[in-house]
Amino acid sequence: MPKTEFQPEQIGEAAETVLRELVQAGKLGSGHIVVIGASTSEVLGERIGTSGSARVAEAIFRAVDKVRKEAGFSPAFQCCEHLNRALVVERQLLGRYPELEEVSVIPVRKAGGSMAAYAFRHLQDACVVESIQAHAGIDIGDTLIGMHLRRVAVPVRPTVRTIGQAHVTMAVTRPKLIGGARAVYTAEQAAEADCE
């Protein structure tokens, strides 16, 4: 993969675009958690975990912050494997989701990753939780966010497939469909069934 020149405006614009698409697809707003996995190395065209960049992290963070202020969701920034993919969140989230378990660690570039380290320094009253069950997520650079999504994950195809040189994937989640042959899943189906 060729190394790319750092262009914060393009990185930020691309991140804003895909985040807005995710918000729209999942009808995300207040009360929803969005997990953000981002390899700043991959954005620059380097192998994940080798060339972390605070400048790339800043561009992505600003995009997330801008879209979250518009939509109202709560971001959860995934750390790298050296911190077992724990997540950086704002402490107020612990009060709304009592199942979240805080852990004692401060992410840095070499243990947590540039994105999580930047988020920890710039979120309001940041803390780290061991795991989360997010309503949606965006993965920039194949960081493997699936372990932090609620069941059932539904892929969302972004119009922008890469940010810098990093591959982008996204998902929203939906409640499990339960029942058998008689079950209905939409209001329209329920109205038809009630008329029979």
mmCIF file of C-alpha atoms in Angstrom:
data_model
loop_
_atom_site.group_PDB
_atom_site.id
_atom_site.type_symbol
_atom_site.label_atom_id
_atom_site.label_comp_id
_atom_site.label_asym_id
_atom_site.label_seq_id
_atom_site.Cartn_x
_atom_site.Cartn_y
_atom_site.Cartn_z
ATOM 1 C CA MET A 1 0.000 0.000 0.000
ATOM 2 C CA PRO A 2 1.561 3.338 -0.984
ATOM 3 C CA LYS A 3 2.184 5.890 1.742
ATOM 4 C CA THR A 4 -0.166 8.874 1.515
ATOM 5 C CA GLU A 5 0.552 12.512 2.202
ATOM 6 C CA PHE A 6 -1.205 13.792 5.313
ATOM 7 C CA GLN A 7 -4.122 16.030 4.341
ATOM 8 C CA PRO A 8 -6.215 16.774 7.440
ATOM 9 C CA GLU A 9 -9.031 18.477 5.522
ATOM 10 C CA GLN A 10 -9.587 15.456 3.276
ATOM 11 C CA ILE A 11 -9.364 13.016 6.188
ATOM 12 C CA GLY A 12 -11.817 15.090 8.220
ATOM 13 C CA GLU A 13 -14.256 15.549 5.342
ATOM 14 C CA ALA A 14 -14.243 11.832 4.532
ATOM 15 C CA ALA A 15 -14.780 10.916 8.192
ATOM 16 C CA GLU A 16 -17.656 13.400 8.495
ATOM 17 C CA THR A 17 -19.289 12.002 5.358
ATOM 18 C CA VAL A 18 -19.255 8.380 6.505
ATOM 19 C CA LEU A 19 -20.321 9.265 10.048
ATOM 20 C CA ARG A 20 -23.315 11.217 8.767
ATOM 21 C CA GLU A 21 -24.246 8.248 6.575
ATOM 22 C CA LEU A 22 -24.002 5.967 9.619
ATOM 23 C CA VAL A 23 -26.163 8.329 11.703
ATOM 24 C CA GLN A 24 -28.788 8.400 8.959
ATOM 25 C CA ALA A 25 -28.756 4.632 8.387
ATOM 26 C CA GLY A 26 -29.107 3.858 12.076
ATOM 27 C CA LYS A 27 -31.305 6.837 13.010
ATOM 28 C CA LEU A 28 -28.704 7.534 15.690
ATOM 29 C CA GLY A 29 -29.082 10.236 18.282
ATOM 30 C CA SER A 30 -29.129 10.842 22.015
ATOM 31 C CA GLY A 31 -28.862 7.607 23.970
ATOM 32 C CA HIS A 32 -26.986 5.783 21.225
ATOM 33 C CA ILE A 33 -23.354 4.681 21.430
ATOM 34 C CA VAL A 34 -21.134 4.629 18.338
ATOM 35 C CA VAL A 35 -17.860 2.717 18.567
ATOM 36 C CA ILE A 36 -14.984 4.238 16.580
ATOM 37 C CA GLY A 37 -12.077 2.028 15.606
ATOM 38 C CA ALA A 38 -9.325 3.822 13.713
ATOM 39 C CA SER A 39 -5.781 2.922 12.727
ATOM 40 C CA THR A 40 -3.985 6.174 12.038
ATOM 41 C CA SER A 41 -1.125 4.115 10.576
ATOM 42 C CA GLU A 42 -3.452 2.571 7.977
ATOM 43 C CA VAL A 43 -4.825 6.016 7.095
ATOM 44 C CA LEU A 44 -1.241 6.988 6.212
ATOM 45 C CA GLY A 45 -0.711 3.826 4.166
ATOM 46 C CA GLU A 46 1.373 2.017 6.772
ATOM 47 C CA ARG A 47 0.765 -1.317 8.493
ATOM 48 C CA ILE A 48 -1.594 -1.107 11.482
ATOM 49 C CA GLY A 49 0.232 -0.396 14.729
ATOM 50 C CA THR A 50 3.477 0.829 13.148
ATOM 51 C CA SER A 51 3.216 4.573 12.472
ATOM 52 C CA GLY A 52 0.615 6.132 14.735
ATOM 53 C CA SER A 53 -0.138 9.785 14.083
ATOM 54 C CA ALA A 54 -1.623 12.306 16.508
ATOM 55 C CA ARG A 55 -2.347 14.610 13.561
ATOM 56 C CA VAL A 56 -4.482 11.959 11.837
ATOM 57 C CA ALA A 57 -6.171 11.171 15.166
ATOM 58 C CA GLU A 58 -6.951 14.865 15.617
ATOM 59 C CA ALA A 59 -8.554 15.105 12.154
ATOM 60 C CA ILE A 60 -10.755 12.064 12.825
ATOM 61 C CA PHE A 61 -11.601 13.170 16.376
ATOM 62 C CA ARG A 62 -12.699 16.614 15.172
ATOM 63 C CA ALA A 63 -14.951 14.981 12.559
ATOM 64 C CA VAL A 64 -16.484 12.652 15.157
ATOM 65 C CA ASP A 65 -16.979 15.533 17.580
ATOM 66 C CA LYS A 66 -18.650 17.697 14.943
ATOM 67 C CA VAL A 67 -21.102 14.975 13.866
ATOM 68 C CA ARG A 68 -21.822 13.880 17.426
ATOM 69 C CA LYS A 69 -22.740 17.469 18.355
ATOM 70 C CA GLU A 70 -25.202 17.495 15.442
ATOM 71 C CA ALA A 71 -26.696 14.051 16.142
ATOM 72 C CA GLY A 72 -26.264 13.637 19.900
ATOM 73 C CA PHE A 73 -24.714 10.135 20.000
ATOM 74 C CA SER A 74 -21.960 9.133 22.443
ATOM 75 C CA PRO A 75 -18.656 8.018 20.889
ATOM 76 C CA ALA A 76 -16.562 5.142 22.244
ATOM 77 C CA PHE A 77 -13.004 5.101 20.851
ATOM 78 C CA GLN A 78 -11.532 1.615 20.651
ATOM 79 C CA CYS A 79 -7.982 1.044 21.894
ATOM 80 C CA CYS A 80 -5.575 -1.319 20.146
ATOM 81 C CA GLU A 81 -4.999 -4.966 21.014
ATOM 82 C CA HIS A 82 -2.318 -4.095 23.602
ATOM 83 C CA LEU A 83 -5.130 -2.803 25.820
ATOM 84 C CA ASN A 84 -7.441 -5.667 24.814
ATOM 85 C CA ARG A 85 -9.473 -3.292 22.627
ATOM 86 C CA ALA A 86 -10.855 -1.440 25.656
ATOM 87 C CA LEU A 87 -12.692 1.805 24.902
ATOM 88 C CA VAL A 88 -12.308 5.475 25.781
ATOM 89 C CA VAL A 89 -15.618 7.111 26.703
ATOM 90 C CA GLU A 90 -16.841 10.120 28.649
ATOM 91 C CA ARG A 91 -17.356 9.259 32.316
ATOM 92 C CA GLN A 92 -21.004 10.425 32.261
ATOM 93 C CA LEU A 93 -21.746 7.371 30.091
ATOM 94 C CA LEU A 94 -21.075 5.131 33.120
ATOM 95 C CA GLY A 95 -24.129 6.591 34.856
ATOM 96 C CA ARG A 96 -26.415 5.884 31.908
ATOM 97 C CA TYR A 97 -25.082 2.375 31.284
ATOM 98 C CA PRO A 98 -24.347 0.718 34.664
ATOM 99 C CA GLU A 99 -23.105 -2.457 32.944
ATOM 100 C CA LEU A 100 -19.997 -0.573 31.773
ATOM 101 C CA GLU A 101 -16.941 -1.516 33.805
ATOM 102 C CA GLU A 102 -14.225 1.079 34.155
ATOM 103 C CA VAL A 103 -10.622 -0.122 34.006
ATOM 104 C CA SER A 104 -7.449 1.624 35.177
ATOM 105 C CA VAL A 105 -5.237 2.560 32.241
ATOM 106 C CA ILE A 106 -4.245 5.621 30.244
ATOM 107 C CA PRO A 107 -3.958 4.940 26.506
ATOM 108 C CA VAL A 108 -0.761 6.113 24.811
ATOM 109 C CA ARG A 109 0.395 5.771 21.209
ATOM 110 C CA LYS A 110 2.259 2.473 21.732
ATOM 111 C CA ALA A 111 -0.314 0.928 24.096
ATOM 112 C CA GLY A 112 -3.812 1.955 23.124
ATOM 113 C CA GLY A 113 -3.084 3.621 19.812
ATOM 114 C CA SER A 114 -2.956 7.222 18.638
ATOM 115 C CA MET A 115 -6.727 7.509 18.184
ATOM 116 C CA ALA A 116 -7.603 6.304 21.694
ATOM 117 C CA ALA A 117 -4.761 8.318 23.248
ATOM 118 C CA TYR A 118 -5.970 11.483 21.518
ATOM 119 C CA ALA A 119 -9.576 10.817 22.554
ATOM 120 C CA PHE A 120 -8.526 10.230 26.164
ATOM 121 C CA ARG A 121 -6.841 13.639 26.274
ATOM 122 C CA HIS A 122 -9.666 15.506 24.519
ATOM 123 C CA LEU A 123 -12.985 13.997 25.629
ATOM 124 C CA GLN A 124 -14.750 15.638 28.567
ATOM 125 C CA ASP A 125 -13.739 13.678 31.720
ATOM 126 C CA ALA A 126 -12.533 10.604 29.829
ATOM 127 C CA CYS A 127 -12.243 7.118 31.267
ATOM 128 C CA VAL A 128 -11.632 3.646 29.845
ATOM 129 C CA VAL A 129 -14.121 0.771 29.922
ATOM 130 C CA GLU A 130 -13.350 -2.859 29.253
ATOM 131 C CA SER A 131 -16.129 -3.496 26.748
ATOM 132 C CA ILE A 132 -19.309 -1.986 25.383
ATOM 133 C CA GLN A 133 -22.348 -2.997 23.356
ATOM 134 C CA ALA A 134 -22.673 -0.145 20.878
ATOM 135 C CA HIS A 135 -25.656 0.636 18.677
ATOM 136 C CA ALA A 136 -23.425 1.250 15.649
ATOM 137 C CA GLY A 137 -19.789 1.504 14.673
ATOM 138 C CA ILE A 138 -17.269 2.639 12.134
ATOM 139 C CA ASP A 139 -13.999 0.840 11.488
ATOM 140 C CA ILE A 140 -11.234 2.808 9.767
ATOM 141 C CA GLY A 141 -8.326 0.543 8.888
ATOM 142 C CA ASP A 142 -9.672 -2.916 9.783
ATOM 143 C CA THR A 143 -9.329 -2.564 13.561
ATOM 144 C CA LEU A 144 -12.036 -5.196 14.227
ATOM 145 C CA ILE A 145 -14.791 -3.423 16.170
ATOM 146 C CA GLY A 146 -17.319 -6.278 15.949
ATOM 147 C CA MET A 147 -16.743 -7.429 19.526
ATOM 148 C CA HIS A 148 -18.207 -4.124 20.720
ATOM 149 C CA LEU A 149 -21.438 -4.118 18.671
ATOM 150 C CA ARG A 150 -24.825 -5.248 19.903
ATOM 151 C CA ARG A 151 -26.463 -8.145 18.209
ATOM 152 C CA VAL A 152 -27.615 -8.073 15.398
ATOM 153 C CA ALA A 153 -25.070 -6.133 13.294
ATOM 154 C CA VAL A 154 -26.196 -4.936 9.866
ATOM 155 C CA PRO A 155 -23.523 -3.709 7.403
ATOM 156 C CA VAL A 156 -23.836 -0.170 6.073
ATOM 157 C CA ARG A 157 -22.065 0.523 2.780
ATOM 158 C CA PRO A 158 -20.406 3.952 2.896
ATOM 159 C CA THR A 159 -20.123 6.073 -0.221
ATOM 160 C CA VAL A 160 -16.521 6.773 0.813
ATOM 161 C CA ARG A 161 -14.716 3.405 0.985
ATOM 162 C CA THR A 162 -11.352 4.701 2.239
ATOM 163 C CA ILE A 163 -10.115 7.432 4.543
ATOM 164 C CA GLY A 164 -6.596 8.170 3.419
ATOM 165 C CA GLN A 165 -5.367 4.660 2.589
ATOM 166 C CA ALA A 166 -7.492 2.933 5.267
ATOM 167 C CA HIS A 167 -10.401 0.667 4.368
ATOM 168 C CA VAL A 168 -13.727 1.782 5.936
ATOM 169 C CA THR A 169 -16.504 -0.510 7.119
ATOM 170 C CA MET A 170 -19.594 0.410 9.128
ATOM 171 C CA ALA A 171 -22.516 -1.280 10.820
ATOM 172 C CA VAL A 172 -25.688 -0.448 12.665
ATOM 173 C CA THR A 173 -27.488 -2.905 14.908
ATOM 174 C CA ARG A 174 -31.095 -3.967 15.214
ATOM 175 C CA PRO A 175 -33.053 -5.965 17.784
ATOM 176 C CA LYS A 176 -33.170 -9.723 17.205
ATOM 177 C CA LEU A 177 -36.188 -10.962 15.261
ATOM 178 C CA ILE A 178 -38.011 -13.553 17.361
ATOM 179 C CA GLY A 179 -40.992 -15.802 16.733
ATOM 180 C CA GLY A 180 -42.042 -18.307 14.157
ATOM 181 C CA ALA A 181 -44.276 -18.455 11.110
ATOM 182 C CA ARG A 182 -46.965 -16.232 12.679
ATOM 183 C CA ALA A 183 -44.623 -13.446 13.835
ATOM 184 C CA VAL A 184 -44.698 -10.027 12.171
ATOM 185 C CA TYR A 185 -41.910 -7.477 12.191
ATOM 186 C CA THR A 186 -43.284 -4.200 10.807
ATOM 187 C CA ALA A 187 -46.153 -1.913 11.781
ATOM 188 C CA GLU A 188 -47.620 -2.397 8.305
ATOM 189 C CA GLN A 189 -47.675 -6.187 8.702
ATOM 190 C CA ALA A 190 -49.257 -5.821 12.158
ATOM 191 C CA ALA A 191 -52.019 -3.564 10.774
ATOM 192 C CA GLU A 192 -52.780 -6.088 8.027
ATOM 193 C CA ALA A 193 -52.845 -8.953 10.527
ATOM 194 C CA ASP A 194 -55.257 -7.061 12.800
ATOM 195 C CA CYS A 195 -57.641 -6.517 9.880
ATOM 196 C CA GLU A 196 -57.930 -10.220 9.107
#
